[in-house]
Amino acid sequence: MSKLDVDALQAALRRFADARDWEQFHAPKNLACALSVEAAELLEIFQWLDEAQSRGIRPGHPLHECVAEEIADVQIYLLRLADQVGVDLDAAVRRKIARNEEKYPPEKARGNATKYDRL
Amino acid sequence: MSKLDVDALQAALRRFADARDWEQFHAPKNLACALSVEAAELLEIFQWLDEAQSRGIRPGHPLHECVAEEIADVQIYLLRLADQVGVDLDAAVRRKIARNEEKYPPEKARGNATKYDRL
Amino acid sequence: MSKLDVDALQAALRRFADARDWEQFHAPKNLACALSVEAAELLEIFQWLDEAQSRGIRPGHPLHECVAEEIADVQIYLLRLADQVGVDLDAAVRRKIARNEEKYPPEKARGNATKYDRL
Amino acid sequence: MSKLDVDALQAALRRFADARDWEQFHAPKNLACALSVEAAELLEIFQWLDEAQSRGIRPGHPLHECVAEEIADVQIYLLRLADQVGVDLDAAVRRKIARNEEKYPPEKARGNATKYDRL
């Protein structure tokens, strides 16, 4: 059973930053920048692949470890940012999933992903 | 104690996508796009604030709920993407933290955030 | 013949910012944030489309005007940022195209877009 | 007088892609991904700097050439994308500047950059 121990990881990341005197750089704004940068590094792996090729990136694929590492980078900055702004990650995710359930009723959303009715 | 129940959340998100026939849209490439888009929506909140103002966004601040919701969106797509590519989020994060400990020894990294020695 | 009058547009954008007292917000860092945010808004239009569908977005397509507007937003922030850091846009582009010609010789690059040999 | 010769540059980029058989990768969706990735590489240079430091990046600064190159990358993908979707860059920019003039009247926008009245 995979769980993310948010408290322990955030404490570890806090110690990591403190030991390097990086707390001064970890303003929420800067962490939001770093998060976008890491999300883009993840996207870079996929940019020239088509959807079908991207579905082939499973354990054992030559790009899998690379994807895992970029996913970890995004998760690390997200944990750090949530810590700095005092957001309870688990509560925020549960609240948002509940809101999405209301916002996109299955019968209306079925097979239609253009949330802005752009098409 | 805050924990993210990765397995349960990924199962819930899988059911959410299935119920809307959205699995067809959730190729890893598309989820990586969506993740970048959500990271940018989070960044948008901070773009005209300076670092000090961004440090003021704590519980009770008028922008706090907004930040919490965007953080949740990023986390949700990250959970979904990790599920689709078969990455164990907790293991990947722990591995990366260990690698960062080696890569940035405290004595060398102290107070210096320019990881590429660009300055 | 379509040309972008960089000097005139940058002067117009400078006046636009001055008239609103927005020069204070237009530090290069903030403009780089805004540029990433606008690039993501452009990406958002494409996120659930496949490559073939995206090739169909030509003049007359219901999403065309939307794409044009987001492209303009990216161009506007890029002009403004280049102005603030003193980069000659035309010279920088020509220099980079020349560098790319050397870096990716046609015979070696043919049909291979994985610039990092990740596959 | 600096002008960007959009037609000539787009023709050069078309020949560049053709000579490498990269046209197959240059679907608008993929170019929008690449544009976001390049915008993030530009942002990465600024992520740990504060606004004042970022204003110091002018010609002669050790990071200036680096910024110029990333700006060029964004401009190149923007030219290529505009070409692929048939957007007239100059017309789109002029239209958007006119729209912004209406949307943000100087007297109301003065010194206030929170376009969503989030604060």
Short mmCIF file of N, CA and C in Angstrom, two decimals, chain A:
data_model
loop_
_atom_site.label_atom_id
_atom_site.label_comp_id
_atom_site.label_asym_id
_atom_site.label_seq_id
_atom_site.Cartn_x
_atom_site.Cartn_y
_atom_site.Cartn_z
N MET A 1 0.83 -1.19 0.00
CA MET A 1 0.00 0.00 0.00
C MET A 1 0.86 1.25 0.00
N SER A 2 0.72 2.03 -1.03
CA SER A 2 1.57 3.22 -1.15
C SER A 2 0.90 4.44 -0.52
N LYS A 3 1.59 5.03 0.42
CA LYS A 3 1.12 6.28 1.02
C LYS A 3 2.26 7.28 0.97
N LEU A 4 1.89 8.54 0.90
CA LEU A 4 2.91 9.59 0.95
C LEU A 4 2.83 10.19 2.35
N ASP A 5 3.89 10.05 3.11
CA ASP A 5 3.88 10.57 4.48
C ASP A 5 4.23 12.07 4.42
N VAL A 6 3.19 12.85 4.19
CA VAL A 6 3.36 14.28 3.93
C VAL A 6 4.13 14.98 5.06
N ASP A 7 3.74 14.74 6.30
CA ASP A 7 4.42 15.40 7.43
C ASP A 7 5.90 15.07 7.47
N ALA A 8 6.23 13.79 7.35
CA ALA A 8 7.63 13.37 7.45
C ALA A 8 8.44 13.92 6.27
N LEU A 9 7.85 13.87 5.08
CA LEU A 9 8.58 14.37 3.90
C LEU A 9 8.79 15.88 3.99
N GLN A 10 7.74 16.60 4.42
CA GLN A 10 7.90 18.05 4.53
C GLN A 10 8.95 18.40 5.58
N ALA A 11 8.99 17.64 6.66
CA ALA A 11 10.01 17.89 7.69
C ALA A 11 11.40 17.63 7.13
N ALA A 12 11.54 16.56 6.34
CA ALA A 12 12.84 16.24 5.74
C ALA A 12 13.28 17.35 4.77
N LEU A 13 12.32 17.84 3.98
CA LEU A 13 12.65 18.89 3.01
C LEU A 13 12.99 20.21 3.71
N ARG A 14 12.32 20.45 4.83
CA ARG A 14 12.63 21.64 5.63
C ARG A 14 14.07 21.55 6.15
N ARG A 15 14.43 20.40 6.68
CA ARG A 15 15.81 20.21 7.18
C ARG A 15 16.81 20.35 6.05
N PHE A 16 16.46 19.79 4.88
CA PHE A 16 17.34 19.87 3.71
C PHE A 16 17.61 21.33 3.35
N ALA A 17 16.56 22.14 3.31
CA ALA A 17 16.70 23.56 2.97
C ALA A 17 17.48 24.31 4.05
N ASP A 18 17.17 24.02 5.31
CA ASP A 18 17.85 24.69 6.42
C ASP A 18 19.35 24.42 6.40
N ALA A 19 19.71 23.16 6.16
CA ALA A 19 21.12 22.77 6.21
C ALA A 19 21.94 23.48 5.13
N ARG A 20 21.26 23.92 4.07
CA ARG A 20 21.95 24.60 2.97
C ARG A 20 21.70 26.11 2.96
N ASP A 21 20.97 26.58 3.97
CA ASP A 21 20.61 27.99 4.05
C ASP A 21 19.81 28.41 2.81
N TRP A 22 18.95 27.51 2.36
CA TRP A 22 18.13 27.77 1.16
C TRP A 22 16.73 28.27 1.52
N GLU A 23 16.43 28.30 2.81
CA GLU A 23 15.12 28.81 3.24
C GLU A 23 14.88 30.21 2.64
N GLN A 24 15.93 31.01 2.58
CA GLN A 24 15.82 32.37 2.02
C GLN A 24 15.31 32.39 0.57
N PHE A 25 15.59 31.32 -0.19
CA PHE A 25 15.15 31.25 -1.59
C PHE A 25 13.73 30.67 -1.74
N HIS A 26 13.26 29.99 -0.68
CA HIS A 26 12.02 29.24 -0.81
C HIS A 26 10.76 30.03 -0.49
N ALA A 27 10.69 31.26 -0.98
CA ALA A 27 9.44 32.00 -0.93
C ALA A 27 8.42 31.25 -1.79
N PRO A 28 7.15 31.27 -1.42
CA PRO A 28 6.13 30.58 -2.22
C PRO A 28 6.20 30.95 -3.71
N LYS A 29 6.44 32.21 -4.00
CA LYS A 29 6.54 32.61 -5.41
C LYS A 29 7.65 31.84 -6.13
N ASN A 30 8.82 31.75 -5.51
CA ASN A 30 9.94 31.06 -6.14
C ASN A 30 9.65 29.56 -6.28
N LEU A 31 9.00 28.99 -5.27
CA LEU A 31 8.66 27.56 -5.35
C LEU A 31 7.63 27.31 -6.45
N ALA A 32 6.72 28.27 -6.65
CA ALA A 32 5.74 28.13 -7.74
C ALA A 32 6.45 28.20 -9.09
N CYS A 33 7.48 29.04 -9.20
CA CYS A 33 8.30 29.08 -10.41
C CYS A 33 8.98 27.73 -10.62
N ALA A 34 9.64 27.23 -9.58
CA ALA A 34 10.38 25.97 -9.67
C ALA A 34 9.44 24.81 -10.03
N LEU A 35 8.22 24.85 -9.50
CA LEU A 35 7.24 23.82 -9.80
C LEU A 35 6.88 23.83 -11.29
N SER A 36 6.67 25.01 -11.84
CA SER A 36 6.38 25.14 -13.27
C SER A 36 7.55 24.65 -14.12
N VAL A 37 8.75 24.97 -13.68
CA VAL A 37 9.95 24.55 -14.41
C VAL A 37 10.05 23.02 -14.40
N GLU A 38 9.81 22.39 -13.26
CA GLU A 38 9.89 20.94 -13.19
C GLU A 38 8.77 20.27 -13.99
N ALA A 39 7.57 20.86 -13.95
CA ALA A 39 6.46 20.32 -14.74
C ALA A 39 6.81 20.36 -16.23
N ALA A 40 7.53 21.41 -16.64
CA ALA A 40 7.94 21.54 -18.04
C ALA A 40 9.02 20.52 -18.39
N GLU A 41 9.90 20.22 -17.44
CA GLU A 41 10.93 19.20 -17.72
C GLU A 41 10.27 17.83 -17.92
N LEU A 42 9.21 17.60 -17.19
CA LEU A 42 8.42 16.36 -17.37
C LEU A 42 7.75 16.38 -18.75
N LEU A 43 7.16 17.49 -19.09
CA LEU A 43 6.48 17.62 -20.39
C LEU A 43 7.46 17.45 -21.55
N GLU A 44 8.69 17.91 -21.35
CA GLU A 44 9.70 17.85 -22.40
C GLU A 44 9.91 16.41 -22.90
N ILE A 45 9.84 15.47 -21.97
CA ILE A 45 10.03 14.06 -22.35
C ILE A 45 8.97 13.62 -23.36
N PHE A 46 7.77 14.17 -23.22
CA PHE A 46 6.64 13.74 -24.04
C PHE A 46 6.42 14.58 -25.29
N GLN A 47 7.13 15.71 -25.44
CA GLN A 47 6.70 16.70 -26.42
C GLN A 47 6.65 16.21 -27.88
N TRP A 48 7.56 15.35 -28.26
CA TRP A 48 7.54 14.88 -29.66
C TRP A 48 6.92 13.49 -29.80
N LEU A 49 6.46 12.91 -28.72
CA LEU A 49 5.79 11.59 -28.79
C LEU A 49 4.30 11.79 -29.05
N ASP A 50 3.66 10.84 -29.69
CA ASP A 50 2.21 10.94 -29.79
C ASP A 50 1.58 10.24 -28.57
N GLU A 51 0.28 10.38 -28.43
CA GLU A 51 -0.41 9.85 -27.26
C GLU A 51 -0.14 8.35 -27.09
N ALA A 52 -0.22 7.60 -28.19
CA ALA A 52 -0.04 6.14 -28.11
C ALA A 52 1.36 5.80 -27.61
N GLN A 53 2.37 6.49 -28.14
CA GLN A 53 3.74 6.25 -27.66
C GLN A 53 3.86 6.57 -26.17
N SER A 54 3.19 7.63 -25.75
CA SER A 54 3.31 8.02 -24.34
C SER A 54 2.66 6.98 -23.43
N ARG A 55 1.65 6.30 -23.94
CA ARG A 55 1.01 5.23 -23.14
C ARG A 55 1.94 4.02 -22.99
N GLY A 56 2.96 3.95 -23.85
CA GLY A 56 3.89 2.84 -23.77
C GLY A 56 4.97 3.01 -22.70
N ILE A 57 5.01 4.20 -22.10
CA ILE A 57 6.04 4.44 -21.07
C ILE A 57 5.59 3.83 -19.75
N ARG A 58 5.88 2.56 -19.58
CA ARG A 58 5.54 1.81 -18.37
C ARG A 58 6.86 1.26 -17.82
N PRO A 59 6.85 0.68 -16.62
CA PRO A 59 8.12 0.16 -16.08
C PRO A 59 8.84 -0.73 -17.10
N GLY A 60 10.14 -0.51 -17.25
CA GLY A 60 10.93 -1.26 -18.22
C GLY A 60 11.22 -0.46 -19.48
N HIS A 61 10.38 0.51 -19.78
CA HIS A 61 10.61 1.38 -20.95
C HIS A 61 11.84 2.26 -20.69
N PRO A 62 12.65 2.51 -21.74
CA PRO A 62 13.87 3.31 -21.53
C PRO A 62 13.64 4.70 -20.95
N LEU A 63 12.45 5.26 -21.14
CA LEU A 63 12.19 6.60 -20.59
C LEU A 63 11.55 6.58 -19.21
N HIS A 64 11.23 5.37 -18.70
CA HIS A 64 10.45 5.29 -17.47
C HIS A 64 11.16 5.91 -16.27
N GLU A 65 12.43 5.63 -16.12
CA GLU A 65 13.17 6.14 -14.95
C GLU A 65 13.25 7.67 -15.00
N CYS A 66 13.43 8.16 -16.22
CA CYS A 66 13.48 9.59 -16.47
C CYS A 66 12.16 10.27 -16.06
N VAL A 67 11.04 9.68 -16.47
CA VAL A 67 9.72 10.19 -16.09
C VAL A 67 9.55 10.14 -14.57
N ALA A 68 9.97 9.03 -13.95
CA ALA A 68 9.83 8.87 -12.50
C ALA A 68 10.59 9.99 -11.77
N GLU A 69 11.77 10.30 -12.27
CA GLU A 69 12.58 11.33 -11.60
C GLU A 69 11.94 12.72 -11.73
N GLU A 70 11.39 13.03 -12.88
CA GLU A 70 10.75 14.35 -13.05
C GLU A 70 9.46 14.43 -12.24
N ILE A 71 8.72 13.32 -12.17
CA ILE A 71 7.52 13.28 -11.33
C ILE A 71 7.91 13.55 -9.87
N ALA A 72 9.01 12.94 -9.44
CA ALA A 72 9.48 13.15 -8.06
C ALA A 72 9.82 14.62 -7.83
N ASP A 73 10.47 15.26 -8.80
CA ASP A 73 10.83 16.68 -8.65
C ASP A 73 9.58 17.54 -8.47
N VAL A 74 8.56 17.27 -9.28
CA VAL A 74 7.32 18.04 -9.15
C VAL A 74 6.72 17.80 -7.76
N GLN A 75 6.68 16.53 -7.33
CA GLN A 75 6.09 16.21 -6.02
C GLN A 75 6.86 16.89 -4.89
N ILE A 76 8.17 16.92 -5.00
CA ILE A 76 8.99 17.53 -3.95
C ILE A 76 8.70 19.04 -3.82
N TYR A 77 8.65 19.74 -4.94
CA TYR A 77 8.36 21.18 -4.86
C TYR A 77 6.91 21.43 -4.41
N LEU A 78 6.02 20.52 -4.75
CA LEU A 78 4.63 20.69 -4.32
C LEU A 78 4.52 20.51 -2.81
N LEU A 79 5.22 19.52 -2.27
CA LEU A 79 5.24 19.31 -0.82
C LEU A 79 5.83 20.55 -0.12
N ARG A 80 6.92 21.05 -0.66
CA ARG A 80 7.61 22.20 -0.07
C ARG A 80 6.72 23.45 -0.11
N LEU A 81 6.07 23.67 -1.25
CA LEU A 81 5.20 24.84 -1.40
C LEU A 81 4.00 24.74 -0.45
N ALA A 82 3.38 23.55 -0.40
CA ALA A 82 2.23 23.36 0.50
C ALA A 82 2.64 23.66 1.94
N ASP A 83 3.85 23.25 2.29
CA ASP A 83 4.36 23.50 3.64
C ASP A 83 4.52 25.01 3.87
N GLN A 84 5.09 25.70 2.93
CA GLN A 84 5.37 27.14 3.10
C GLN A 84 4.10 28.00 3.16
N VAL A 85 3.04 27.57 2.48
CA VAL A 85 1.81 28.36 2.53
C VAL A 85 0.80 27.79 3.52
N GLY A 86 1.15 26.68 4.17
CA GLY A 86 0.25 26.11 5.17
C GLY A 86 -1.01 25.50 4.56
N VAL A 87 -0.84 24.74 3.47
CA VAL A 87 -1.97 24.02 2.87
C VAL A 87 -1.86 22.55 3.24
N ASP A 88 -2.93 21.99 3.75
CA ASP A 88 -3.00 20.56 4.06
C ASP A 88 -3.28 19.83 2.74
N LEU A 89 -2.25 19.16 2.23
CA LEU A 89 -2.32 18.58 0.90
C LEU A 89 -3.47 17.56 0.77
N ASP A 90 -3.58 16.67 1.76
CA ASP A 90 -4.61 15.64 1.70
C ASP A 90 -6.01 16.25 1.73
N ALA A 91 -6.23 17.19 2.64
CA ALA A 91 -7.55 17.83 2.74
C ALA A 91 -7.88 18.59 1.45
N ALA A 92 -6.89 19.30 0.89
CA ALA A 92 -7.12 20.09 -0.33
C ALA A 92 -7.49 19.18 -1.50
N VAL A 93 -6.80 18.03 -1.60
CA VAL A 93 -7.09 17.10 -2.69
C VAL A 93 -8.49 16.51 -2.54
N ARG A 94 -8.84 16.10 -1.33
CA ARG A 94 -10.18 15.52 -1.12
C ARG A 94 -11.29 16.52 -1.41
N ARG A 95 -11.06 17.77 -0.99
CA ARG A 95 -12.05 18.82 -1.24
C ARG A 95 -12.21 19.03 -2.75
N LYS A 96 -11.08 19.03 -3.47
CA LYS A 96 -11.15 19.29 -4.91
C LYS A 96 -11.80 18.14 -5.66
N ILE A 97 -11.52 16.91 -5.25
CA ILE A 97 -12.16 15.77 -5.92
C ILE A 97 -13.68 15.85 -5.72
N ALA A 98 -14.10 16.20 -4.52
CA ALA A 98 -15.54 16.33 -4.25
C ALA A 98 -16.16 17.42 -5.13
N ARG A 99 -15.43 18.54 -5.25
CA ARG A 99 -15.92 19.63 -6.09
C ARG A 99 -16.01 19.22 -7.56
N ASN A 100 -15.02 18.47 -8.03
CA ASN A 100 -15.04 18.01 -9.42
C ASN A 100 -16.20 17.05 -9.68
N GLU A 101 -16.54 16.24 -8.67
CA GLU A 101 -17.67 15.31 -8.81
C GLU A 101 -18.96 16.09 -9.09
N GLU A 102 -19.09 17.23 -8.41
CA GLU A 102 -20.28 18.07 -8.61
C GLU A 102 -20.24 18.80 -9.94
N LYS A 103 -19.04 19.30 -10.26
CA LYS A 103 -18.88 20.17 -11.43
C LYS A 103 -19.03 19.40 -12.74
N TYR A 104 -18.61 18.16 -12.74
CA TYR A 104 -18.68 17.35 -13.96
C TYR A 104 -19.53 16.11 -13.72
N PRO A 105 -20.85 16.25 -13.73
CA PRO A 105 -21.71 15.07 -13.53
C PRO A 105 -21.43 14.07 -14.66
N PRO A 106 -21.28 12.79 -14.34
CA PRO A 106 -20.90 11.79 -15.35
C PRO A 106 -21.75 11.85 -16.61
N GLU A 107 -23.07 11.97 -16.45
CA GLU A 107 -23.93 11.92 -17.63
C GLU A 107 -23.67 13.08 -18.60
N LYS A 108 -23.33 14.26 -18.07
CA LYS A 108 -23.07 15.41 -18.93
C LYS A 108 -21.65 15.41 -19.50
N ALA A 109 -20.70 14.89 -18.70
CA ALA A 109 -19.29 14.99 -19.07
C ALA A 109 -18.84 13.83 -19.95
N ARG A 110 -19.69 12.83 -20.10
CA ARG A 110 -19.29 11.59 -20.77
C ARG A 110 -18.60 11.82 -22.12
N GLY A 111 -17.34 11.41 -22.19
CA GLY A 111 -16.61 11.43 -23.44
C GLY A 111 -16.28 12.82 -23.98
N ASN A 112 -16.52 13.82 -23.16
CA ASN A 112 -16.30 15.19 -23.59
C ASN A 112 -15.31 15.86 -22.65
N ALA A 113 -14.13 16.14 -23.14
CA ALA A 113 -13.10 16.70 -22.25
C ALA A 113 -12.89 18.18 -22.45
N THR A 114 -13.68 18.82 -23.26
CA THR A 114 -13.47 20.24 -23.53
C THR A 114 -14.20 21.07 -22.49
N LYS A 115 -13.55 21.19 -21.35
CA LYS A 115 -14.26 21.76 -20.21
C LYS A 115 -14.79 23.16 -20.47
N TYR A 116 -14.26 23.84 -21.47
CA TYR A 116 -14.76 25.18 -21.75
C TYR A 116 -15.70 25.21 -22.96
N ASP A 117 -16.13 24.04 -23.40
CA ASP A 117 -17.02 23.99 -24.56
C ASP A 117 -16.43 24.78 -25.72
N ARG A 118 -15.14 24.56 -25.91
CA ARG A 118 -14.47 25.34 -26.95
C ARG A 118 -14.71 24.76 -28.33
N LEU A 119 -15.11 23.51 -28.39
CA LEU A 119 -15.25 22.89 -29.72
C LEU A 119 -16.71 22.90 -30.18
#
